[in-house]
Each structure stands twice: as C-alpha cells, then as structure tokens.
Amino acid sequence: MMRFYELQTPRESKYTGTLRARHKWGSLPGIRCPECKATWAGGMTAYPGADLSTLAERGEYEKPRPEPLDEFVRLRELVRPRVPPGGQLLPGAKFGPLVGTASGTFSPLFFYYVEKPLVHREALEKLQAEGVRGLRGFPTELRFRQKKHPELLELEVLPHGRLHPDCTPQDRRPACPKCGCDNYTFPEEPILEAASLPTHTDLFRLSDFETIFIGTERFVETVRRLGLEELDIREVPVR
Ligand SMILES: [Zn+2]
C-alpha cells in the first residue's frame, strides 16, 4: 500500500520569495446560495493552462465578487471545456498563467502560496526524469526585480481524494445540497479515505480541502533523494 504525506511550506524558511501576481484570466466568482444563505468562495485550485482568450465572456472572470448560484453555474460551465476533464471548479478557481512581479529567492518547490505552487524548471525536469507521475508545469509571466533568478513554472496541482469521515467532526452539518458548501476545520489528526485516492498522480490537493497538498511516497522519496528540501512532510494515515 502506497503511503501518503501532507506537504507544507515550513514556518521558518531561508527563502525570501514574494509574489505580487494574479492569474491572467481571473477566477470564478463566489456564490450567494439561496438554500443555505452562505456567501462563499475559497477554491484554491489554479488552472494555469486554461486559455480564456477566445471566450467572449472572459471579462466576467476578472473581478472577484459573489454571484447568485445560477450565474455562478453559467460562468463555471463556460470554462469547464478549458480545464482538464474532471477538474473541480469551486468558486474562486483561477485561470491562466501567473502575471506580475517576483522578488527574493525561491526554493525548488515553493508552496508558500497554495493557489500558486511554483517549481524551478530544472527541479521539475529532474522529478519527471526520476519517474514522478502527473506533474505538469506551465510557464509564468512573472517579471523579476533582480537579474539572476531561476525559471519558475507554475504547477497544476489538481484536487483528488478526500478525508475519511472518521476524522471529521461528528456533529458537522451535511453539505448544502444546492451549492455544496461544507464548512469545517481541517482535523488535527487527518485520515485519508483510501477509495478516493488517485492512482495516476504523485502530487495532488485534497478535493475537500484544496489548501492541503498531498504527495505519494514516490514523490517524497524522490524529493528527498534529489535534495529538493524545504517542505515540511508528515505522513497521513489512510483508511
Ligand atoms: Zn448552499
């Protein structure tokens, strides 16, 4: 049985990288739900390869704002053909390459901004050459403040896999049947639901907590062997 690990940027880092950048085509709006009355966004998945340039409605993704559920669904379905099949499209999902400025230093795998996971091109090529599966890096349109800098690609880290119900609060309300809103805190002792875990990729984010990156044993072993450190790595049990 493959082991799985949660991957986080360490609280203390020798790297100083900061971004002032956004995804070129913007994001899905938030939802104002008529059923549960919640107004929410929070989708952290970015689709850096999504090209909205030929979509007549592309301007409607530029400004983050809540929309009624029907309008959200209309805008979501317009972009669905432009993201990978099965891609989760929560309110707030982001589209297009990163545009903006970067400064400071960046670790080879830089997960400080969970909606903008970055990788050095050489690090990505090494991981792929070592057989790590499912990694896709996309060019960024970042301008650096300093001359000497690595080539940064944005990783497309798709949502797959869920927490096991045993580790979520026992008294939590069921998800809203209309908008899917399902709000609870990430557990201190997470457990992954075995049947939900992907078998085709070694890096993903949880579909019920898009802020949480999960790597397989293959990913973690390769990262350690190549010395692409600067991640806090903790094993998450599977049931
Ligand atoms: Zn709702």
Coordinates of C-alpha atoms and ligand atoms in Angstrom, one line a residue:
M1 CA 0.0 0.0 0.0
M2 CA 1.4 3.4 -1.0
R3 CA 2.0 5.9 1.8
F4 CA 0.8 9.5 1.5
Y5 CA 2.2 12.7 3.0
E6 CA 1.0 16.2 3.7
L7 CA 3.4 18.8 2.2
Q8 CA 3.7 22.3 3.7
T9 CA 6.0 25.2 3.4
P10 CA 8.0 25.3 6.7
R11 CA 7.1 28.1 9.1
E12 CA 10.8 29.1 9.1
S13 CA 12.4 29.3 5.7
K14 CA 15.7 30.7 4.4
Y15 CA 14.0 31.6 1.2
T16 CA 12.6 35.1 0.9
G17 CA 10.4 34.8 -2.3
T18 CA 7.4 37.0 -2.6
L19 CA 5.0 37.4 -5.4
R20 CA 2.7 40.2 -6.5
A21 CA 0.9 38.3 -9.1
R22 CA -2.5 37.1 -10.2
H23 CA -3.8 34.6 -12.7
K24 CA -4.2 36.2 -16.1
W25 CA -7.9 35.5 -16.8
G26 CA -9.0 35.8 -13.2
S27 CA -11.3 33.4 -11.3
L28 CA -14.7 32.0 -10.8
P29 CA -16.9 34.3 -8.7
G30 CA -18.1 33.4 -5.2
I31 CA -21.6 32.0 -4.6
R32 CA -24.5 33.5 -2.9
C33 CA -26.6 30.5 -2.1
P34 CA -30.4 30.8 -1.9
E35 CA -30.7 27.5 0.0
C36 CA -28.1 27.7 2.9
K37 CA -27.7 31.5 2.7
A38 CA -23.9 31.2 2.7
T39 CA -21.8 33.6 0.6
W40 CA -18.5 31.8 -0.1
A41 CA -15.5 31.2 -2.4
G42 CA -12.3 29.6 -1.3
G43 CA -11.5 27.4 -4.3
M44 CA -7.6 27.3 -4.3
T45 CA -7.1 25.3 -7.5
A46 CA -5.4 27.2 -10.3
Y47 CA -5.6 26.1 -13.9
P48 CA -2.6 27.9 -15.4
G49 CA -3.0 26.1 -18.7
A50 CA -6.7 27.3 -19.1
D51 CA -6.9 29.7 -22.1
L52 CA -9.8 32.0 -21.9
S53 CA -8.6 34.3 -24.6
T54 CA -11.2 33.2 -27.2
L55 CA -14.1 33.2 -24.7
A56 CA -16.4 36.2 -25.4
E57 CA -17.3 36.3 -21.7
R58 CA -13.7 36.3 -20.4
G59 CA -14.2 39.8 -18.9
E60 CA -16.7 38.3 -16.4
Y61 CA -13.9 36.5 -14.6
E62 CA -11.8 39.5 -13.9
K63 CA -13.3 40.9 -10.8
P64 CA -13.7 38.7 -7.7
R65 CA -17.3 39.1 -6.4
P66 CA -20.2 36.9 -5.2
E67 CA -22.9 36.0 -7.7
P68 CA -26.2 34.2 -7.3
L69 CA -25.9 30.4 -7.7
D70 CA -27.4 30.3 -11.3
E71 CA -25.0 32.9 -12.6
F72 CA -22.1 31.1 -10.9
V73 CA -23.1 27.9 -12.6
R74 CA -23.3 29.6 -16.0
L75 CA -19.8 31.0 -15.7
R76 CA -18.5 27.7 -14.4
E77 CA -19.9 25.7 -17.3
L78 CA -18.4 28.2 -19.8
V79 CA -14.9 27.4 -18.6
R80 CA -15.3 23.6 -18.0
P81 CA -14.2 22.7 -21.5
R82 CA -11.0 24.6 -21.0
V83 CA -9.8 22.7 -17.9
P84 CA -8.7 19.1 -17.7
P85 CA -11.6 16.6 -17.6
G86 CA -13.0 16.1 -14.2
G87 CA -11.3 19.3 -12.9
Q88 CA -13.0 20.6 -9.7
L89 CA -14.4 24.1 -10.3
L90 CA -15.2 25.6 -6.9
P91 CA -16.0 29.3 -6.5
G92 CA -12.6 31.1 -6.7
A93 CA -10.9 28.6 -9.0
K94 CA -8.2 30.5 -11.0
F95 CA -7.3 30.5 -14.7
G96 CA -4.4 31.3 -16.9
P97 CA -0.7 32.0 -16.3
L98 CA 0.6 34.0 -13.4
V99 CA 1.2 37.6 -14.3
G100 CA 3.0 40.1 -12.1
T101 CA 6.3 40.5 -10.3
A102 CA 8.5 38.2 -8.2
S103 CA 11.4 39.1 -5.9
G104 CA 13.7 37.3 -3.4
T105 CA 14.7 33.7 -3.5
F106 CA 12.5 30.7 -4.2
S107 CA 13.1 27.1 -3.1
P108 CA 13.0 24.5 -5.9
L109 CA 9.5 23.5 -4.8
F110 CA 7.8 26.7 -3.5
F111 CA 4.4 26.0 -2.0
Y112 CA 4.1 29.2 0.2
Y113 CA 1.1 30.4 -1.9
V114 CA -1.2 27.4 -2.0
E115 CA -3.1 28.8 -5.0
K116 CA 0.2 29.5 -6.9
P117 CA 2.5 26.4 -6.4
L118 CA 5.8 27.1 -8.1
V119 CA 8.7 24.9 -9.2
H120 CA 12.1 25.6 -10.8
R121 CA 12.2 24.2 -14.3
E122 CA 15.3 22.1 -13.6
A123 CA 13.7 20.6 -10.5
L124 CA 10.5 19.7 -12.4
E125 CA 12.6 18.0 -15.2
K126 CA 14.6 16.0 -12.6
L127 CA 11.4 14.8 -10.8
Q128 CA 9.9 13.8 -14.1
A129 CA 13.1 12.0 -15.2
E130 CA 13.0 10.1 -11.9
G131 CA 9.5 8.8 -12.7
V132 CA 7.4 11.0 -10.5
R133 CA 4.0 10.9 -12.2
G134 CA 1.3 13.5 -13.0
L135 CA 3.4 16.7 -12.7
R136 CA 2.5 19.5 -15.1
G137 CA 4.3 22.8 -15.1
F138 CA 3.2 25.8 -17.0
P139 CA 5.2 29.0 -18.0
T140 CA 4.6 32.0 -15.8
E141 CA 4.7 35.6 -17.0
L142 CA 6.5 36.9 -13.9
R143 CA 8.9 39.8 -14.0
F144 CA 11.8 39.5 -11.5
R145 CA 13.1 42.5 -9.7
Q146 CA 16.6 41.0 -9.8
K147 CA 18.7 39.9 -12.8
K148 CA 19.7 36.5 -11.5
H149 CA 16.8 34.2 -10.9
P150 CA 15.5 30.7 -11.6
E151 CA 13.0 29.9 -14.3
L152 CA 9.8 29.5 -12.3
L153 CA 6.9 27.3 -13.6
E154 CA 3.5 27.0 -12.0
L155 CA 2.5 23.5 -11.1
E156 CA -1.1 22.5 -11.9
V157 CA -2.0 20.6 -8.7
L158 CA -5.5 19.1 -9.2
P159 CA -7.9 18.2 -6.4
H160 CA -8.2 14.4 -5.9
G161 CA -9.0 12.4 -2.8
R162 CA -10.9 13.2 0.4
L163 CA -10.6 13.0 4.2
H164 CA -12.1 9.8 5.7
P165 CA -15.4 10.7 7.5
D166 CA -14.0 9.2 10.7
C167 CA -11.6 12.1 11.1
T168 CA -14.1 14.9 10.5
P169 CA -16.3 16.4 13.3
Q170 CA -19.1 14.1 14.3
D171 CA -21.5 16.9 14.8
R172 CA -20.9 18.6 11.4
R173 CA -23.9 19.6 9.2
P174 CA -24.3 17.8 5.9
A175 CA -23.1 19.7 2.9
C176 CA -25.6 22.1 1.3
P177 CA -27.4 20.1 -1.4
K178 CA -27.7 23.1 -3.6
C179 CA -24.2 24.8 -3.6
G180 CA -22.1 22.1 -1.9
C181 CA -20.9 24.4 0.9
D182 CA -19.4 22.1 3.5
N183 CA -17.6 24.1 6.1
Y184 CA -15.5 22.6 8.9
T185 CA -12.0 22.9 10.2
F186 CA -9.2 20.7 8.9
P187 CA -8.7 18.0 11.6
E188 CA -5.6 17.8 13.7
E189 CA -5.3 14.1 13.0
P190 CA -6.3 13.7 9.4
I191 CA -7.0 10.3 7.8
L192 CA -7.4 9.9 4.0
E193 CA -10.2 7.8 2.5
A194 CA -8.4 5.1 0.6
A195 CA -11.0 4.6 -2.1
S196 CA -10.9 8.3 -3.0
L197 CA -7.1 8.5 -3.6
P198 CA -5.8 8.9 -7.1
T199 CA -3.5 6.2 -8.6
H200 CA -2.3 8.2 -11.6
T201 CA -0.5 11.1 -10.0
D202 CA 2.1 11.6 -7.2
L203 CA 1.0 15.1 -6.2
F204 CA -2.5 16.5 -5.6
R205 CA -4.5 18.6 -3.3
L206 CA -7.5 17.3 -1.4
S207 CA -10.8 17.9 -3.1
D208 CA -12.5 18.7 0.2
F209 CA -9.6 20.9 1.4
E210 CA -7.9 22.5 -1.6
T211 CA -5.3 24.1 0.6
I212 CA -3.8 20.8 1.5
F213 CA -1.1 19.3 -0.7
I214 CA -0.6 15.5 -0.6
G215 CA 2.4 13.7 -2.1
T216 CA 2.8 10.0 -2.5
E217 CA 5.7 8.0 -1.1
R218 CA 7.3 8.1 -4.6
F219 CA 7.1 11.9 -4.6
V220 CA 8.5 12.3 -1.1
E221 CA 11.3 9.8 -1.6
T222 CA 12.4 11.4 -4.9
V223 CA 12.3 14.9 -3.4
R224 CA 14.5 13.8 -0.5
R225 CA 16.9 11.9 -2.8
L226 CA 17.3 14.9 -5.1
G227 CA 17.7 17.3 -2.1
L228 CA 14.7 19.5 -3.1
E229 CA 14.1 20.1 0.6
E230 CA 12.3 23.0 2.2
L231 CA 9.0 21.2 2.7
D232 CA 7.5 20.0 6.0
I233 CA 6.5 16.5 5.3
R234 CA 4.2 14.4 7.6
E235 CA 2.6 11.1 6.8
V236 CA -1.2 11.0 6.8
P237 CA -2.7 7.6 7.5
V238 CA -5.1 6.0 5.0
R239 CA -8.3 4.0 5.9
Ligands
ZN1 ZN -25.8 26.4 -0.2

